[in-house]
Coordinates of C-alpha atoms and ligand atoms in Angstrom, one line a residue:
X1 CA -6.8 -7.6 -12.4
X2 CA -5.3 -8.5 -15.5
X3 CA -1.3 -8.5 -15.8
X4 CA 1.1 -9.1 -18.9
X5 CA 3.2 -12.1 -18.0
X6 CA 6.6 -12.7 -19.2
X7 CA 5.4 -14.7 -22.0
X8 CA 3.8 -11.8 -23.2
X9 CA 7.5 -10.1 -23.9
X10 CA 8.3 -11.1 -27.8
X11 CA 12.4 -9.8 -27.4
X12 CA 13.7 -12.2 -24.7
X13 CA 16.4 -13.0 -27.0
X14 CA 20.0 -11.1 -26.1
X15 CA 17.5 -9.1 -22.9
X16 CA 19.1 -8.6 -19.7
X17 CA 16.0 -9.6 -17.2
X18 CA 16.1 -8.4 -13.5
X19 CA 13.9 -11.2 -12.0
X20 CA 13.2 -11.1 -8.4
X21 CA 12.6 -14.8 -7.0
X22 CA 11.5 -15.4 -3.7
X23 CA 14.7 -18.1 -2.5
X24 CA 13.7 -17.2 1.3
X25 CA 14.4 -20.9 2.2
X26 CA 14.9 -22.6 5.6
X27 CA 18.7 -23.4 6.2
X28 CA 19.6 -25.4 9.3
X29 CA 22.5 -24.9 11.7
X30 CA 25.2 -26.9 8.9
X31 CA 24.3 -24.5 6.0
X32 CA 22.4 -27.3 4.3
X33 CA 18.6 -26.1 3.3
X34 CA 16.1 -28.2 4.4
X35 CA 12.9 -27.8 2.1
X36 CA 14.0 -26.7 -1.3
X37 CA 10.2 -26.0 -2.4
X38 CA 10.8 -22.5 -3.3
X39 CA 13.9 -23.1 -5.5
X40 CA 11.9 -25.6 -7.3
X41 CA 8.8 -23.3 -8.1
X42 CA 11.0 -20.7 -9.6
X43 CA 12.3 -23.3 -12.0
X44 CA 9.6 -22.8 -14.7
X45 CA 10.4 -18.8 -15.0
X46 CA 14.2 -19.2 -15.1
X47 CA 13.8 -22.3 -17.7
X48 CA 11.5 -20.3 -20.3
X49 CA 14.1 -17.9 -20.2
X50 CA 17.0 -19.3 -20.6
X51 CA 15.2 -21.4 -23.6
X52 CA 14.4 -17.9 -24.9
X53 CA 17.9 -16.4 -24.7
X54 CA 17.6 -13.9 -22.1
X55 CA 20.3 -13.3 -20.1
X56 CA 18.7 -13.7 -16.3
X57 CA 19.7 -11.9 -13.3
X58 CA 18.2 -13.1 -10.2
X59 CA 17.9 -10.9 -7.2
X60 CA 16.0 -12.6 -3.9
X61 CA 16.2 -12.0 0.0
X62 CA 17.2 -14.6 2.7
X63 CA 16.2 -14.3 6.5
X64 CA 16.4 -10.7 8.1
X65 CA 20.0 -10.1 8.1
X66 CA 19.0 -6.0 8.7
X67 CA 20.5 -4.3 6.7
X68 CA 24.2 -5.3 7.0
X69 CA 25.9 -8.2 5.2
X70 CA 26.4 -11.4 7.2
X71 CA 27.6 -14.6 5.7
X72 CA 24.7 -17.2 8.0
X73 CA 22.2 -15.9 5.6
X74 CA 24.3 -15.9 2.1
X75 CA 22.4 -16.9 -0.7
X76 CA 25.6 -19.5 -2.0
X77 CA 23.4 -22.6 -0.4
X78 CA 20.8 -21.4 -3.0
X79 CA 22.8 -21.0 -5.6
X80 CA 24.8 -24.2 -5.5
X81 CA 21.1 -26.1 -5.1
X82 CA 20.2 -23.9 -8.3
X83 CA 23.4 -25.4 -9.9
X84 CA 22.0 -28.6 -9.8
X85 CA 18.5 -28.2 -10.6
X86 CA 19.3 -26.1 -13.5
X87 CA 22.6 -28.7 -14.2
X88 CA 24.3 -25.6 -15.7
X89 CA 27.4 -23.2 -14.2
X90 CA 25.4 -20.2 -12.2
X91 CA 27.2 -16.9 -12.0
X92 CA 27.2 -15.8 -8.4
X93 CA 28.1 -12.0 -7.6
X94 CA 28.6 -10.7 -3.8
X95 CA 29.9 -7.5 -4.7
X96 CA 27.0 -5.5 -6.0
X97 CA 27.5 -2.3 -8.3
X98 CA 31.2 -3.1 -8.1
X99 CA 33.8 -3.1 -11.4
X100 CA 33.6 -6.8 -11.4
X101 CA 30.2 -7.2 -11.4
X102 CA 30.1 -4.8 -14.7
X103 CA 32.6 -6.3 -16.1
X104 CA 30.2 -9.6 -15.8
X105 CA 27.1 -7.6 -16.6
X106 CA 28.9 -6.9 -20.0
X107 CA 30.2 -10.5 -20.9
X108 CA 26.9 -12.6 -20.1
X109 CA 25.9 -14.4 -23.0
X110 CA 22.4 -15.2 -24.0
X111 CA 20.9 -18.2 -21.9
X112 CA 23.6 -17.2 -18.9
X113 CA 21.8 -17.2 -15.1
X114 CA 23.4 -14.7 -12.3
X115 CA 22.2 -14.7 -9.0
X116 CA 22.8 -11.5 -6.5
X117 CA 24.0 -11.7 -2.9
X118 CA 21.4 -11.3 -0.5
X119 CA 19.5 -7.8 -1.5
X120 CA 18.9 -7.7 2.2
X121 CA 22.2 -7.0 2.9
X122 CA 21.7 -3.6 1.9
X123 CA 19.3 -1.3 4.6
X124 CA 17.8 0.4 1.1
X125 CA 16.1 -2.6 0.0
X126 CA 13.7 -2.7 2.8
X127 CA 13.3 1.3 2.8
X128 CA 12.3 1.0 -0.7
X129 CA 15.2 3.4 -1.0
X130 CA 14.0 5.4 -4.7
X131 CA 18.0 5.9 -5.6
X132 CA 19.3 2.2 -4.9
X133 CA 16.0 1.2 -6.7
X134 CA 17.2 3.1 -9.7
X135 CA 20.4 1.3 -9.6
X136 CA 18.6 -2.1 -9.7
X137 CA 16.9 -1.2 -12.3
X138 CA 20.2 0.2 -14.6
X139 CA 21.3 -2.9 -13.8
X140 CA 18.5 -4.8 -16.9
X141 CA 16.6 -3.8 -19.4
X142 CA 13.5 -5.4 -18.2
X143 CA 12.2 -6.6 -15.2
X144 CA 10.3 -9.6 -14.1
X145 CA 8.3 -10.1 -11.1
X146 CA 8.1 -14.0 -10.0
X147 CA 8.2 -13.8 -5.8
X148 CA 4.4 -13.9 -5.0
X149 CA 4.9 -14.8 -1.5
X150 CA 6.6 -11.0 -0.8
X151 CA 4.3 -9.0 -3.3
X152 CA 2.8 -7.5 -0.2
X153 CA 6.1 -5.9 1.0
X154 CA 6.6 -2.5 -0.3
X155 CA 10.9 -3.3 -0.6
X156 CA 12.8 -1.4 -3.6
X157 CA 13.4 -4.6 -5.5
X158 CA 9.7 -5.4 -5.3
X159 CA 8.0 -1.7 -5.3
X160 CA 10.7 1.0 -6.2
X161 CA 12.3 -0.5 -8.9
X162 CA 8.6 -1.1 -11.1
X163 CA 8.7 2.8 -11.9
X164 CA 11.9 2.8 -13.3
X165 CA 11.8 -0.3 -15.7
X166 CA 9.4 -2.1 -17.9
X167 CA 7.6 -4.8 -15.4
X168 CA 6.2 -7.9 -15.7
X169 CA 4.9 -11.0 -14.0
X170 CA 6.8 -14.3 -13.9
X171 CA 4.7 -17.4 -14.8
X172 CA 4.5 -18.2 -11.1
X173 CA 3.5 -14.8 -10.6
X174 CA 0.7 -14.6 -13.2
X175 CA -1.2 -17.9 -12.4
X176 CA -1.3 -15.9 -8.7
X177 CA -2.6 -13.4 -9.7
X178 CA -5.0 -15.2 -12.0
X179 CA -6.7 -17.3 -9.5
X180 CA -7.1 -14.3 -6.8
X181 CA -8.6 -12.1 -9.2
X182 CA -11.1 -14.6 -9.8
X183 CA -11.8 -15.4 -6.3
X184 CA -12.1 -11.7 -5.8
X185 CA -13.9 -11.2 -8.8
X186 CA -16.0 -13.6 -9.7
X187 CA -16.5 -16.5 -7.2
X188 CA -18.2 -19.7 -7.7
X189 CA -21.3 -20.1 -4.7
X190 CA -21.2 -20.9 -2.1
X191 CA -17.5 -19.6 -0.7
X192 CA -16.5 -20.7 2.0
X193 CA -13.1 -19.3 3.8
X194 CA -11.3 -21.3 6.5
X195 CA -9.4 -19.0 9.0
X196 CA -6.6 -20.4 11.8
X197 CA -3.5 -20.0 13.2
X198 CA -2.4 -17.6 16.6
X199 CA -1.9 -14.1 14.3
X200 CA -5.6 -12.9 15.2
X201 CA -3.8 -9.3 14.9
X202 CA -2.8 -10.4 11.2
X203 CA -6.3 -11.6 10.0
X204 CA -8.5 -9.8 12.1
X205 CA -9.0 -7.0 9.5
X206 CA -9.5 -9.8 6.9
X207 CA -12.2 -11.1 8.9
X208 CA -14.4 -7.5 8.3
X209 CA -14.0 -7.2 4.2
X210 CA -14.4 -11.3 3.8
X211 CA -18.0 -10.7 5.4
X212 CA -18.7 -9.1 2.5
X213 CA -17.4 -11.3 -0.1
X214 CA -18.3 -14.8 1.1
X215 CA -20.8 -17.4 2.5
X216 CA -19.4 -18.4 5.5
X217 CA -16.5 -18.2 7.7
X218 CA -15.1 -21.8 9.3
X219 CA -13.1 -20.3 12.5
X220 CA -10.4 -23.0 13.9
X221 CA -6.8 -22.4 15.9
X222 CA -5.5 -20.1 18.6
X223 CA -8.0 -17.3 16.3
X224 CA -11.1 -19.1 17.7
X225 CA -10.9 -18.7 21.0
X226 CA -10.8 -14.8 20.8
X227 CA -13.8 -15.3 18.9
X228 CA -15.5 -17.5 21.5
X229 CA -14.8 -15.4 24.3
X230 CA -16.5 -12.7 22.5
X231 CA -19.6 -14.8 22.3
X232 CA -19.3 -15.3 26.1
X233 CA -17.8 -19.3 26.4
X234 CA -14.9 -19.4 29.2
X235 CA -12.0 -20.9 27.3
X236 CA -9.8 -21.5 30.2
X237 CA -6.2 -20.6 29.6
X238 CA -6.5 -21.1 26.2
X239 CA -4.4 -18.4 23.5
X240 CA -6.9 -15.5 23.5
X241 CA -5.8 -12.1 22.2
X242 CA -7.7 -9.8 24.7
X243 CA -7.3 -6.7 23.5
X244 CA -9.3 -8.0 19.9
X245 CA -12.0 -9.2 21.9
X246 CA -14.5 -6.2 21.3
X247 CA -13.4 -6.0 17.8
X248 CA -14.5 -9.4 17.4
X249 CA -17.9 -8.5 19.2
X250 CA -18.4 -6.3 16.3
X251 CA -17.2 -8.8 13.7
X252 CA -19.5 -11.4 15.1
X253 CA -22.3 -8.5 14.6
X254 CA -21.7 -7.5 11.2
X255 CA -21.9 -11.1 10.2
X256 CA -25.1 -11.6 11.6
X257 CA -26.7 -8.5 9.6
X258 CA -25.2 -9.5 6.5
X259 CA -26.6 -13.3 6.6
X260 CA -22.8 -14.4 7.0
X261 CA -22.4 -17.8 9.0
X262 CA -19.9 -18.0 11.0
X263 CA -18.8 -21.2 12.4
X264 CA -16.9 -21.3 15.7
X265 CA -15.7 -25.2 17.5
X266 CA -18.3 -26.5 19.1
X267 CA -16.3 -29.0 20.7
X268 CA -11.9 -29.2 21.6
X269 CA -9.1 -31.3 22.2
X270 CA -8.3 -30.0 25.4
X271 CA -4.7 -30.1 27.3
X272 CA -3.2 -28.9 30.4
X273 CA -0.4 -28.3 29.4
X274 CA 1.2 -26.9 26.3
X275 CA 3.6 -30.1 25.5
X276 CA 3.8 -32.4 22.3
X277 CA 3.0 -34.8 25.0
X278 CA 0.3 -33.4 26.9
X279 CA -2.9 -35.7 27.9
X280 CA -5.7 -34.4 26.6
X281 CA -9.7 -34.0 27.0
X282 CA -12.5 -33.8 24.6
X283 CA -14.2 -31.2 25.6
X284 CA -17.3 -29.3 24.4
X285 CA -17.5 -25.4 23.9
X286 CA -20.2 -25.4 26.9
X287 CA -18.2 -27.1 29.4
X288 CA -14.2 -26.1 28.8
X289 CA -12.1 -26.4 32.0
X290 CA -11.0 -23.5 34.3
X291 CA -7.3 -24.7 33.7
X292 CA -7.3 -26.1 29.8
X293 CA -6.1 -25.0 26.8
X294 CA -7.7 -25.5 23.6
X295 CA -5.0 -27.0 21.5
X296 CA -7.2 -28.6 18.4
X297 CA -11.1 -28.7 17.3
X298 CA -12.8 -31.7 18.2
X299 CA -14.5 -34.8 16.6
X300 CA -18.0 -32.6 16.2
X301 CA -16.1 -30.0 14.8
X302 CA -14.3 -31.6 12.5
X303 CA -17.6 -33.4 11.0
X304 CA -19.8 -29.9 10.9
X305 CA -16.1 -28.2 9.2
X306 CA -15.6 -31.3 7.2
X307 CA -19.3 -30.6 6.0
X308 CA -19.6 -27.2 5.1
X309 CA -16.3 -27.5 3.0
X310 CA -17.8 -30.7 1.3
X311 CA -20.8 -28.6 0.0
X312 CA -18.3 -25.5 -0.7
X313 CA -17.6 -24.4 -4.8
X314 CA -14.9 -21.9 -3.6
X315 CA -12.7 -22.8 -0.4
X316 CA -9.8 -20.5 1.0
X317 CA -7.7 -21.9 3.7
X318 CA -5.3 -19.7 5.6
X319 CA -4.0 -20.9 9.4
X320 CA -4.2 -24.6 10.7
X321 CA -6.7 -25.6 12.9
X322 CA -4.7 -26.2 16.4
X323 CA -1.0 -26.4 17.3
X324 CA -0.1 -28.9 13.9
X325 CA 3.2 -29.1 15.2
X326 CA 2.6 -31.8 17.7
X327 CA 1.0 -34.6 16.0
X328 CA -1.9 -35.2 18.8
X329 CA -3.2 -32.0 17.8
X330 CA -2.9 -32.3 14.2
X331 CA -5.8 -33.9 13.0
X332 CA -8.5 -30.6 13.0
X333 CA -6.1 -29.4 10.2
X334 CA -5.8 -32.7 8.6
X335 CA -9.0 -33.2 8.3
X336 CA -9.4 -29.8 6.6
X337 CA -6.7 -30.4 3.9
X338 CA -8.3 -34.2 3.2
X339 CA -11.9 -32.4 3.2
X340 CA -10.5 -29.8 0.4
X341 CA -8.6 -32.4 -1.1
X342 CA -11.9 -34.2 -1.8
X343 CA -13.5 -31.5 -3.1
X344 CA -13.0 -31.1 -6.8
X345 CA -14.3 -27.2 -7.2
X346 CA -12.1 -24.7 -6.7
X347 CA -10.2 -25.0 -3.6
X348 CA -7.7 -22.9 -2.4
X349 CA -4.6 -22.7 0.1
X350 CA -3.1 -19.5 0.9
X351 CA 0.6 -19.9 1.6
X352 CA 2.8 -20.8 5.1
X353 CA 1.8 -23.2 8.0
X354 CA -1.3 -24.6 5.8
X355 CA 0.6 -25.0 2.4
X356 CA 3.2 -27.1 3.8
X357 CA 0.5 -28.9 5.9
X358 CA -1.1 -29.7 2.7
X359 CA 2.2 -30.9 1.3
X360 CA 3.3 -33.1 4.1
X361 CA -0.3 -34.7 4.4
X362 CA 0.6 -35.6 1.1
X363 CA -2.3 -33.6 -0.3
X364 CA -1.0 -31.1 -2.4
X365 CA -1.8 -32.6 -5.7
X366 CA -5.5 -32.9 -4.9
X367 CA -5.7 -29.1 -4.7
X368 CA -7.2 -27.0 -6.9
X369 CA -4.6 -24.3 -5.8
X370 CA -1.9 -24.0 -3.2
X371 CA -0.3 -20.2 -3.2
X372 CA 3.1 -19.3 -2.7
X373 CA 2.2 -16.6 -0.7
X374 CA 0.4 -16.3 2.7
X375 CA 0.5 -12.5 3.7
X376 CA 0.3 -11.5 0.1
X377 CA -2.7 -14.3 -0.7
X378 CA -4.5 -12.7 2.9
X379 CA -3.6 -9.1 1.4
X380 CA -4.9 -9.5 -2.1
X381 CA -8.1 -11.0 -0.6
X382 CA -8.5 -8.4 1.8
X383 CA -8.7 -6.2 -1.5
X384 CA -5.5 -4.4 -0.5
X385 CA -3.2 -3.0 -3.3
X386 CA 0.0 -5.1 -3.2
X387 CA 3.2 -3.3 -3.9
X388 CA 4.5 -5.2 -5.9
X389 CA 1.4 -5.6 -8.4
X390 CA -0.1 -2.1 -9.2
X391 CA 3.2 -1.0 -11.6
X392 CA 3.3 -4.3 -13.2
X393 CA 2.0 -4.0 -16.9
X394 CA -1.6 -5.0 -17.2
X395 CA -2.4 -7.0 -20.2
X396 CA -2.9 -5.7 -23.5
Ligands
AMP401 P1 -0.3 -18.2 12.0 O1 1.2 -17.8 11.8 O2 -1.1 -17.1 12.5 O3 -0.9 -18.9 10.8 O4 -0.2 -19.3 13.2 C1 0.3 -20.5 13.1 C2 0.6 -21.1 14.5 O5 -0.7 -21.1 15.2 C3 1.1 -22.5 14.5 O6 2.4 -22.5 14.9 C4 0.2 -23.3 15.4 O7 0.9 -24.1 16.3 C5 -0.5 -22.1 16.2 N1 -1.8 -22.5 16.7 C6 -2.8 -23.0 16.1 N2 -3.8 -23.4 17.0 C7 -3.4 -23.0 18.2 C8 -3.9 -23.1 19.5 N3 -5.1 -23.6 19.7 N4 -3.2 -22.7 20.5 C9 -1.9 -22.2 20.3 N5 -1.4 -22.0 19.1 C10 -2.1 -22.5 18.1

């Protein structure tokens, strides 16, 4: 896949760009957002712009206000944060398509920033509504694509509105885009992917077409132990989604007959309880107890993980290794992110629990790659056709 970026696009100067930014950050109770990660990334797209004289208008979702406006998931905390990294005035409209906001439209001057309420606010966003992504669309004469992380989501700002306006990638968006293709495409031997988390559901299907791309599949997290049961082990009261259980059977089978490795704990920090506190066990795969639940991989798993990612050329990462959140049970997924971060091929994080892992292991500049996106990283592996890619303009 090969898609024109916004650098591509000679005329910025005096162009009204529609660019959708992914500002879904965390806000607490106070209105004060709490990881401002997202806001930074966008910077480099909204900068080239506003050196090149476009005139930008942003459009993102926060939260999952369905459909109908309400003010806890505004997107004013984002804008005033945008004030201040962008140290310029921000225009901020809440009444979309209204006189006023025309009235704006018309006086921006070049270089000027606008930011939309909340597209979420409206129920058409999320039904890809074809008329109300026309409207979006009147609303620039180009558009420009930088939110990764929801490319997978087939929303009218993201799908709808690419048929009815030039579109192209955002810087963000294109080095994406870049590096999957290539991991798709063309990836350095041998490839090793790194699968975790509780959403078996979610990756289960990933599982299947990864057979056929990679080397071997490291298996950590809640995931494992519906893969474990399927090879027989009791795992105790452990997270196990039953009803994937034969699924995995097959899964396990298919990897077999294509030469696939794949490597399940062989050993557990194991808890009776599910508390930050919880005493725990090492226990091996062979001899988990009755009442115990698997809450990280061991100290043999981590060496025989920590291994095979050592010897890797291409590493994806998508779900920590057991429940991160409590820091007893955080070191299988530490030891993940150090093992990638040692490794200076081409290693890759794919988006949510084991991006900001990376980043508060203080890791993230050892990577190779760490993706904005987690569903849409997953999606675009799984050689799904995102959404918000196939209407982009490919390169020329
Ligand atoms: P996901 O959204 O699928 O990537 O799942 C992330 C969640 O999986 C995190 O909140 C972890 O706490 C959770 N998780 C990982 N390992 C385990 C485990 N062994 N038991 C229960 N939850 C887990």
């Amino acid at each position: 896949m090969n898609k024109a970026s916004i650098a591509d696009y000679k005329y910025l100067e005096g162009t009204k760009v529609i660019l959708r930014e992914d500002f879904n950050v965390p806000i607490n109770k106070n209105g004060v957002i709490s990881d401002d990660k997202k806001i930074i990334e966008a910077l480099p797209t909204i900068n080239f712009l506003i050196e090149r004289g476009a005139k930008v208008i942003i459009i993102s979702h926060l939260g999952r206000p369905e459909g109908k406006v309400d003010p806890k998931f505004s997107l004013e905390p984002v804008v005033e944060r945008l004030k201040e990294l962008l140290d310029m005035p921000i225009l901020f409209e809440k009444e979309l398509f209204s006189e006023h906001m025309q009235k704006m439209l018309r006086t921006m001057k070049n270089g000027d920033v606008m930011v939309l309420e909340n597209i979420r606010f409206f129920p058409e966003e999320e039904k890809n509504d074809e008329e109300f992504a026309k409207k979006l669309a009147d609303l620039g004469d180009i558009y420009c694509d930088d939110a990764f992380g929801t490319s997978h989501r087939a929303h009218a700002s993201i799908a709808g509105i690419t048929k009815f306006i030039p579109s192209y990638c955002g810087l963000l968006m294109a080095k994406e885009v870049e590096v999957f293709s290539q991991l798709i495409e063309n990836p350095q031997r041998p490839f090793v992917a790194i699968l975790g988390g509780a959403k078996v559901s979610d990756k289960i299907k990933l599982i299947s077409n990864l057979i056929e791309k990679v080397d071997c599949i490291l298996i950590g997290g809640a995931m494992s132990y519906t893969f474990l049961a399927a090879e027989g082990y009791n795992v105790g009261n452990s997270k196990v989604d039953e009803a994937k259980i034969e699924y995995a059977k097959l899964l396990l089978e298919k990897a077999k007959n294509k030469k696939v490795k794949i490597c399940l704990p062989i050993d557990h920090l194991v808890a009776k309880e599910f508390s930050f506190l919880a005493d725990y066990d090492v226990c091996s795969s062979e001899h988990f107890p009755e009442d115990g639940i698997g809450m990280d991989i061991g100290p043999k798993t981590i060496r025989m993980f920590s291994k095979l990612i050592s010897q890797a050329k291409t590493a994806y990462w998508n779900g920590p290794m057991g429940v991160f959140e409590y820091k007893r049970f955080s070191k299988g997924t530490r030891a993940v992110a150090k093992a990638m971060a040692e490794n200076k091929n081409q290693m890759i994080v794919g988006g949510g629990d084991s991006a900001s892992a990376v980043r508060n292991f203080g890791f993230e500049n050892d990577f190779y790659f760490v993706s904005t996106g987690g569903g849409a990283s997953l999606a675009m592996l799984e050689g799904s056709e995102l959404p918000g890619l196939v209407n982009l303009k490919d390169k020329e």
